[in-house]
């Protein structure tokens, strides 16, 4: 079990596809090893995009359209409540490209693998909010050039966003919590070791043990929607009314 929660000031939370599963968003590594019927390397690499841009644009267009049909669940809402009430530093780092943390109200939030609702123009290098379809090759909202937009998603072989800020938060944190991620993809899978090396307590909440489960001080197995609200309430209760 973990040490005293009253010592906790700074928290880093990492989330993965598992936190959105109960909202109806497919995880990446299902039992069939496929992501919505596709091998990851056929849709989530720069090489796949160069080879068959229409397939990749259609794939992400479908994922983006699906966002309109799903809602944040109890786990997203609990993390937004923690963000609103926590007096110390808090950083929610999500690997998810959905907008469910945003819609639940989390503010201290960073999308390290990009966002479905953002596009990146390879002509002007600008990024823009976007909710439409890229398969119809729309013009860039910034520079008006058509045919240069790609999903603002970090694909395999590309550098995740804001790594310096994340590393700085991991060094400073007293508690690192990982929720709903298989721990199969680096650098996110290594965050637990960084945080622990710098003295943080570490907690995992996942449906089943992640690949790096043994790195955590404590692992709680179950659905995020069942586990996360209780963990948030416990944390807020333990730090006491004088701080929260
Ligand atoms: N509650 C909690 N955990 C769950 C739930 C649930 N309801 N449902 C599934 N899980 C767990 C699974 O057991 C699995 O360990 O969530 C994890 C999801 O793992 P992945 O599908 O591998 O997703 P993730 O870890 O986010 O993938 C990381 O890989 O393809 C890339 O860039 C993509 O961000 C993604 C990265």
PDB file of N, CA and C and ligand atoms in Angstrom, residues 15-23 25-30 35 40 44 60 73 75 94-97 112-113 153-156 179-186 188 204-211 220-228, ligand 1:
ATOM      1  N   UNK A  15      -3.132   9.040 -18.628  1.00  0.00           N
ATOM      2  CA  UNK A  15      -4.262   8.199 -19.034  1.00  0.00           C
ATOM      3  C   UNK A  15      -4.035   7.643 -20.435  1.00  0.00           C
ATOM      4  N   UNK A  16      -4.685   6.490 -20.675  1.00  0.00           N
ATOM      5  CA  UNK A  16      -4.642   5.857 -21.988  1.00  0.00           C
ATOM      6  C   UNK A  16      -6.039   5.448 -22.411  1.00  0.00           C
ATOM      7  N   UNK A  17      -6.088   4.691 -23.480  1.00  0.00           N
ATOM      8  CA  UNK A  17      -7.359   4.367 -24.118  1.00  0.00           C
ATOM      9  C   UNK A  17      -8.366   3.721 -23.161  1.00  0.00           C
ATOM     10  N   UNK A  18      -7.872   3.027 -22.141  1.00  0.00           N
ATOM     11  CA  UNK A  18      -8.776   2.337 -21.213  1.00  0.00           C
ATOM     12  C   UNK A  18      -9.730   3.275 -20.490  1.00  0.00           C
ATOM     13  N   UNK A  19      -9.329   4.542 -20.286  1.00  0.00           N
ATOM     14  CA  UNK A  19     -10.222   5.458 -19.556  1.00  0.00           C
ATOM     15  C   UNK A  19     -11.423   5.846 -20.420  1.00  0.00           C
ATOM     16  N   UNK A  20     -11.270   5.747 -21.735  1.00  0.00           N
ATOM     17  CA  UNK A  20     -12.378   6.101 -22.628  1.00  0.00           C
ATOM     18  C   UNK A  20     -13.179   4.880 -23.083  1.00  0.00           C
ATOM     19  N   UNK A  21     -12.743   3.688 -22.695  1.00  0.00           N
ATOM     20  CA  UNK A  21     -13.404   2.464 -23.170  1.00  0.00           C
ATOM     21  C   UNK A  21     -14.882   2.433 -22.763  1.00  0.00           C
ATOM     22  N   UNK A  22     -15.162   2.835 -21.521  1.00  0.00           N
ATOM     23  CA  UNK A  22     -16.553   2.796 -21.059  1.00  0.00           C
ATOM     24  C   UNK A  22     -17.420   3.878 -21.706  1.00  0.00           C
ATOM     25  N   UNK A  23     -16.793   4.830 -22.376  1.00  0.00           N
ATOM     26  CA  UNK A  23     -17.551   5.811 -23.162  1.00  0.00           C
ATOM     27  C   UNK A  23     -17.863   5.283 -24.557  1.00  0.00           C
ATOM     28  N   UNK A  25     -15.271   4.340 -26.818  1.00  0.00           N
ATOM     29  CA  UNK A  25     -14.157   4.581 -27.746  1.00  0.00           C
ATOM     30  C   UNK A  25     -13.272   3.335 -27.708  1.00  0.00           C
ATOM     31  N   UNK A  26     -12.965   2.779 -28.877  1.00  0.00           N
ATOM     32  CA  UNK A  26     -12.208   1.521 -28.929  1.00  0.00           C
ATOM     33  C   UNK A  26     -10.785   1.714 -28.413  1.00  0.00           C
ATOM     34  N   UNK A  27     -10.266   0.738 -27.656  1.00  0.00           N
ATOM     35  CA  UNK A  27      -8.859   0.757 -27.267  1.00  0.00           C
ATOM     36  C   UNK A  27      -8.020   0.306 -28.471  1.00  0.00           C
ATOM     37  N   UNK A  28      -6.699   0.415 -28.353  1.00  0.00           N
ATOM     38  CA  UNK A  28      -5.831   0.107 -29.492  1.00  0.00           C
ATOM     39  C   UNK A  28      -5.527  -1.373 -29.596  1.00  0.00           C
ATOM     40  N   UNK A  29      -5.260  -1.971 -28.442  1.00  0.00           N
ATOM     41  CA  UNK A  29      -4.769  -3.343 -28.459  1.00  0.00           C
ATOM     42  C   UNK A  29      -5.842  -4.277 -27.932  1.00  0.00           C
ATOM     43  N   UNK A  30      -6.869  -4.472 -28.763  1.00  0.00           N
ATOM     44  CA  UNK A  30      -7.947  -5.376 -28.396  1.00  0.00           C
ATOM     45  C   UNK A  30      -7.480  -6.815 -28.501  1.00  0.00           C
ATOM     46  N   UNK A  35      -6.991  -2.286 -34.387  1.00  0.00           N
ATOM     47  CA  UNK A  35      -7.617  -1.037 -33.933  1.00  0.00           C
ATOM     48  C   UNK A  35      -8.725  -0.716 -34.926  1.00  0.00           C
ATOM     49  N   UNK A  40      -2.215  -1.321 -36.567  1.00  0.00           N
ATOM     50  CA  UNK A  40      -1.781   0.032 -36.206  1.00  0.00           C
ATOM     51  C   UNK A  40      -0.814   0.595 -37.253  1.00  0.00           C
ATOM     52  N   UNK A  44      -1.321   4.343 -38.489  1.00  0.00           N
ATOM     53  CA  UNK A  44      -0.735   5.251 -37.491  1.00  0.00           C
ATOM     54  C   UNK A  44       0.768   5.411 -37.644  1.00  0.00           C
ATOM     55  N   UNK A  60      -9.129   8.461 -39.729  1.00  0.00           N
ATOM     56  CA  UNK A  60      -9.213   9.472 -38.671  1.00  0.00           C
ATOM     57  C   UNK A  60     -10.486  10.316 -38.795  1.00  0.00           C
ATOM     58  N   UNK A  73     -17.099   9.798 -19.255  1.00  0.00           N
ATOM     59  CA  UNK A  73     -17.671   8.901 -18.250  1.00  0.00           C
ATOM     60  C   UNK A  73     -17.235   9.328 -16.841  1.00  0.00           C
ATOM     61  N   UNK A  75     -15.030   8.368 -14.860  1.00  0.00           N
ATOM     62  CA  UNK A  75     -13.585   8.519 -14.605  1.00  0.00           C
ATOM     63  C   UNK A  75     -13.082   9.873 -15.110  1.00  0.00           C
ATOM     64  N   UNK A  94      -2.534  12.955 -21.205  1.00  0.00           N
ATOM     65  CA  UNK A  94      -3.269  11.866 -21.843  1.00  0.00           C
ATOM     66  C   UNK A  94      -2.609  11.449 -23.148  1.00  0.00           C
ATOM     67  N   UNK A  95      -2.635  10.146 -23.375  1.00  0.00           N
ATOM     68  CA  UNK A  95      -2.196   9.606 -24.672  1.00  0.00           C
ATOM     69  C   UNK A  95      -3.372   9.602 -25.637  1.00  0.00           C
ATOM     70  N   UNK A  96      -4.552   9.913 -25.125  1.00  0.00           N
ATOM     71  CA  UNK A  96      -5.758   9.793 -25.948  1.00  0.00           C
ATOM     72  C   UNK A  96      -5.916  10.993 -26.868  1.00  0.00           C
ATOM     73  N   UNK A  97      -6.399  10.714 -28.069  1.00  0.00           N
ATOM     74  CA  UNK A  97      -6.629  11.783 -29.036  1.00  0.00           C
ATOM     75  C   UNK A  97      -8.098  12.204 -29.041  1.00  0.00           C
ATOM     76  N   UNK A 112      -0.409  14.366 -25.221  1.00  0.00           N
ATOM     77  CA  UNK A 112       0.963  14.097 -25.708  1.00  0.00           C
ATOM     78  C   UNK A 112       0.989  13.420 -27.074  1.00  0.00           C
ATOM     79  N   UNK A 113      -0.111  12.779 -27.486  1.00  0.00           N
ATOM     80  CA  UNK A 113      -0.164  12.140 -28.806  1.00  0.00           C
ATOM     81  C   UNK A 113      -1.063  12.894 -29.785  1.00  0.00           C
ATOM     82  N   UNK A 153      -1.924  14.185 -35.110  1.00  0.00           N
ATOM     83  CA  UNK A 153      -1.791  12.992 -34.278  1.00  0.00           C
ATOM     84  C   UNK A 153      -0.329  12.580 -34.325  1.00  0.00           C
ATOM     85  N   UNK A 154       0.210  12.217 -33.180  1.00  0.00           N
ATOM     86  CA  UNK A 154       1.596  11.736 -33.137  1.00  0.00           C
ATOM     87  C   UNK A 154       1.592  10.261 -33.528  1.00  0.00           C
ATOM     88  N   UNK A 155       2.170   9.976 -34.679  1.00  0.00           N
ATOM     89  CA  UNK A 155       2.211   8.599 -35.164  1.00  0.00           C
ATOM     90  C   UNK A 155       3.482   7.900 -34.688  1.00  0.00           C
ATOM     91  N   UNK A 156       3.508   6.586 -34.859  1.00  0.00           N
ATOM     92  CA  UNK A 156       4.698   5.826 -34.481  1.00  0.00           C
ATOM     93  C   UNK A 156       5.897   6.356 -35.259  1.00  0.00           C
ATOM     94  N   UNK A 179      -3.603   5.414 -15.578  1.00  0.00           N
ATOM     95  CA  UNK A 179      -4.967   4.883 -15.675  1.00  0.00           C
ATOM     96  C   UNK A 179      -5.253   4.416 -17.107  1.00  0.00           C
ATOM     97  N   UNK A 180      -5.636   3.158 -17.251  1.00  0.00           N
ATOM     98  CA  UNK A 180      -6.148   2.664 -18.529  1.00  0.00           C
ATOM     99  C   UNK A 180      -5.164   2.667 -19.672  1.00  0.00           C
ATOM    100  N   UNK A 181      -3.919   2.295 -19.376  1.00  0.00           N
ATOM    101  CA  UNK A 181      -2.943   2.190 -20.473  1.00  0.00           C
ATOM    102  C   UNK A 181      -2.181   0.877 -20.356  1.00  0.00           C
ATOM    103  N   UNK A 182      -1.916   0.267 -21.522  1.00  0.00           N
ATOM    104  CA  UNK A 182      -1.284  -1.055 -21.525  1.00  0.00           C
ATOM    105  C   UNK A 182       0.207  -0.977 -21.223  1.00  0.00           C
ATOM    106  N   UNK A 183       0.780   0.233 -21.242  1.00  0.00           N
ATOM    107  CA  UNK A 183       2.217   0.368 -20.971  1.00  0.00           C
ATOM    108  C   UNK A 183       3.070  -0.231 -22.079  1.00  0.00           C
ATOM    109  N   UNK A 184       2.525  -0.257 -23.289  1.00  0.00           N
ATOM    110  CA  UNK A 184       3.238  -0.880 -24.413  1.00  0.00           C
ATOM    111  C   UNK A 184       4.002   0.145 -25.237  1.00  0.00           C
ATOM    112  N   UNK A 185       3.681   1.436 -25.072  1.00  0.00           N
ATOM    113  CA  UNK A 185       4.238   2.450 -25.969  1.00  0.00           C
ATOM    114  C   UNK A 185       5.082   3.469 -25.193  1.00  0.00           C
ATOM    115  N   UNK A 186       6.348   3.564 -25.577  1.00  0.00           N
ATOM    116  CA  UNK A 186       7.259   4.542 -24.978  1.00  0.00           C
ATOM    117  C   UNK A 186       7.177   5.845 -25.756  1.00  0.00           C
ATOM    118  N   UNK A 188       5.726   7.105 -22.937  1.00  0.00           N
ATOM    119  CA  UNK A 188       4.757   7.148 -21.832  1.00  0.00           C
ATOM    120  C   UNK A 188       4.948   5.963 -20.875  1.00  0.00           C
ATOM    121  N   UNK A 204      -1.210   2.406 -10.161  1.00  0.00           N
ATOM    122  CA  UNK A 204      -1.790   2.065 -11.461  1.00  0.00           C
ATOM    123  C   UNK A 204      -3.237   1.627 -11.263  1.00  0.00           C
ATOM    124  N   UNK A 205      -4.123   2.109 -12.151  1.00  0.00           N
ATOM    125  CA  UNK A 205      -5.504   1.606 -12.184  1.00  0.00           C
ATOM    126  C   UNK A 205      -5.781   1.151 -13.607  1.00  0.00           C
ATOM    127  N   UNK A 206      -6.034  -0.130 -13.767  1.00  0.00           N
ATOM    128  CA  UNK A 206      -6.205  -0.683 -15.111  1.00  0.00           C
ATOM    129  C   UNK A 206      -7.071  -1.935 -15.022  1.00  0.00           C
ATOM    130  N   UNK A 207      -7.650  -2.300 -16.160  1.00  0.00           N
ATOM    131  CA  UNK A 207      -8.499  -3.486 -16.188  1.00  0.00           C
ATOM    132  C   UNK A 207      -7.694  -4.739 -15.855  1.00  0.00           C
ATOM    133  N   UNK A 208      -6.495  -4.796 -16.401  1.00  0.00           N
ATOM    134  CA  UNK A 208      -5.600  -5.917 -16.098  1.00  0.00           C
ATOM    135  C   UNK A 208      -4.186  -5.363 -15.965  1.00  0.00           C
ATOM    136  N   UNK A 209      -3.255  -6.118 -15.375  1.00  0.00           N
ATOM    137  CA  UNK A 209      -1.916  -5.554 -15.158  1.00  0.00           C
ATOM    138  C   UNK A 209      -1.283  -5.111 -16.478  1.00  0.00           C
ATOM    139  N   UNK A 210      -0.734  -3.880 -16.484  1.00  0.00           N
ATOM    140  CA  UNK A 210      -0.058  -3.379 -17.690  1.00  0.00           C
ATOM    141  C   UNK A 210       1.299  -4.073 -17.816  1.00  0.00           C
ATOM    142  N   UNK A 211       1.969  -3.804 -18.928  1.00  0.00           N
ATOM    143  CA  UNK A 211       3.262  -4.470 -19.148  1.00  0.00           C
ATOM    144  C   UNK A 211       4.296  -4.073 -18.098  1.00  0.00           C
ATOM    145  N   UNK A 220      -4.305  -1.274  -8.796  1.00  0.00           N
ATOM    146  CA  UNK A 220      -5.723  -1.582  -8.562  1.00  0.00           C
ATOM    147  C   UNK A 220      -6.312  -2.036  -9.887  1.00  0.00           C
ATOM    148  N   UNK A 221      -6.887  -3.206  -9.906  1.00  0.00           N
ATOM    149  CA  UNK A 221      -7.414  -3.774 -11.144  1.00  0.00           C
ATOM    150  C   UNK A 221      -8.926  -3.626 -11.199  1.00  0.00           C
ATOM    151  N   UNK A 222      -9.416  -3.091 -12.316  1.00  0.00           N
ATOM    152  CA  UNK A 222     -10.864  -2.938 -12.488  1.00  0.00           C
ATOM    153  C   UNK A 222     -11.143  -1.911 -13.559  1.00  0.00           C
ATOM    154  N   UNK A 223     -12.412  -1.571 -13.713  1.00  0.00           N
ATOM    155  CA  UNK A 223     -12.799  -0.574 -14.713  1.00  0.00           C
ATOM    156  C   UNK A 223     -12.535   0.831 -14.177  1.00  0.00           C
ATOM    157  N   UNK A 224     -12.038   1.700 -15.062  1.00  0.00           N
ATOM    158  CA  UNK A 224     -11.720   3.069 -14.636  1.00  0.00           C
ATOM    159  C   UNK A 224     -12.938   3.758 -14.041  1.00  0.00           C
ATOM    160  N   UNK A 225     -14.100   3.538 -14.646  1.00  0.00           N
ATOM    161  CA  UNK A 225     -15.321   4.191 -14.157  1.00  0.00           C
ATOM    162  C   UNK A 225     -15.706   3.753 -12.749  1.00  0.00           C
ATOM    163  N   UNK A 226     -15.252   2.566 -12.373  1.00  0.00           N
ATOM    164  CA  UNK A 226     -15.518   2.080 -11.007  1.00  0.00           C
ATOM    165  C   UNK A 226     -14.434   2.541 -10.034  1.00  0.00           C
ATOM    166  N   UNK A 227     -13.175   2.564 -10.498  1.00  0.00           N
ATOM    167  CA  UNK A 227     -12.049   2.810  -9.579  1.00  0.00           C
ATOM    168  C   UNK A 227     -11.739   4.286  -9.368  1.00  0.00           C
ATOM    169  N   UNK A 228     -11.765   5.076 -10.445  1.00  0.00           N
ATOM    170  CA  UNK A 228     -11.209   6.435 -10.368  1.00  0.00           C
ATOM    171  C   UNK A 228     -12.039   7.366  -9.463  1.00  0.00           C
TER     172      UNK A 228
HETATM  173  N1  LIG B   1     -10.950   0.642 -17.428  1.00  0.00           N
HETATM  174  C1  LIG B   1      -9.612   0.618 -17.230  1.00  0.00           C
HETATM  175  N2  LIG B   1      -8.742   0.060 -18.089  1.00  0.00           N
HETATM  176  C2  LIG B   1      -9.246  -0.473 -19.210  1.00  0.00           C
HETATM  177  C3  LIG B   1     -10.629  -0.472 -19.498  1.00  0.00           C
HETATM  178  C4  LIG B   1     -11.504   0.110 -18.527  1.00  0.00           C
HETATM  179  N3  LIG B   1     -12.804   0.148 -18.702  1.00  0.00           N
HETATM  180  N4  LIG B   1     -10.822  -1.094 -20.697  1.00  0.00           N
HETATM  181  C5  LIG B   1      -9.613  -1.450 -21.145  1.00  0.00           C
HETATM  182  N5  LIG B   1      -8.656  -1.080 -20.245  1.00  0.00           N
HETATM  183  C6  LIG B   1      -7.213  -1.256 -20.346  1.00  0.00           C
HETATM  184  C7  LIG B   1      -6.754  -2.461 -21.144  1.00  0.00           C
HETATM  185  O1  LIG B   1      -6.695  -3.595 -20.302  1.00  0.00           O
HETATM  186  C8  LIG B   1      -5.374  -2.012 -21.634  1.00  0.00           C
HETATM  187  O2  LIG B   1      -4.372  -2.374 -20.702  1.00  0.00           O
HETATM  188  O3  LIG B   1      -6.705  -0.135 -21.040  1.00  0.00           O
HETATM  189  C9  LIG B   1      -5.498  -0.483 -21.686  1.00  0.00           C
HETATM  190  C10 LIG B   1      -5.560   0.089 -23.100  1.00  0.00           C
HETATM  191  O4  LIG B   1      -4.347  -0.190 -23.749  1.00  0.00           O
HETATM  192  P1  LIG B   1      -4.081   0.225 -25.263  1.00  0.00           P
HETATM  193  O5  LIG B   1      -5.240  -0.186 -26.106  1.00  0.00           O
HETATM  194  O6  LIG B   1      -2.733  -0.315 -25.619  1.00  0.00           O
HETATM  195  O7  LIG B   1      -4.078   1.823 -25.237  1.00  0.00           O
HETATM  196  P2  LIG B   1      -2.943   2.833 -24.788  1.00  0.00           P
HETATM  197  O8  LIG B   1      -2.107   2.251 -23.688  1.00  0.00           O
HETATM  198  O9  LIG B   1      -3.588   4.131 -24.547  1.00  0.00           O
HETATM  199  O10 LIG B   1      -2.058   2.919 -26.114  1.00  0.00           O
HETATM  200  C11 LIG B   1      -0.953   3.777 -26.123  1.00  0.00           C
HETATM  201  O11 LIG B   1      -0.511   3.385 -28.441  1.00  0.00           O
HETATM  202  O12 LIG B   1      -1.326   3.094 -30.576  1.00  0.00           O
HETATM  203  C12 LIG B   1      -0.724   3.961 -29.706  1.00  0.00           C
HETATM  204  O13 LIG B   1      -0.665   6.305 -29.813  1.00  0.00           O
HETATM  205  C13 LIG B   1      -1.517   5.226 -29.509  1.00  0.00           C
HETATM  206  O14 LIG B   1      -1.894   6.518 -27.510  1.00  0.00           O
HETATM  207  C14 LIG B   1      -1.844   5.214 -28.038  1.00  0.00           C
HETATM  208  C15 LIG B   1      -0.712   4.380 -27.455  1.00  0.00           C
END
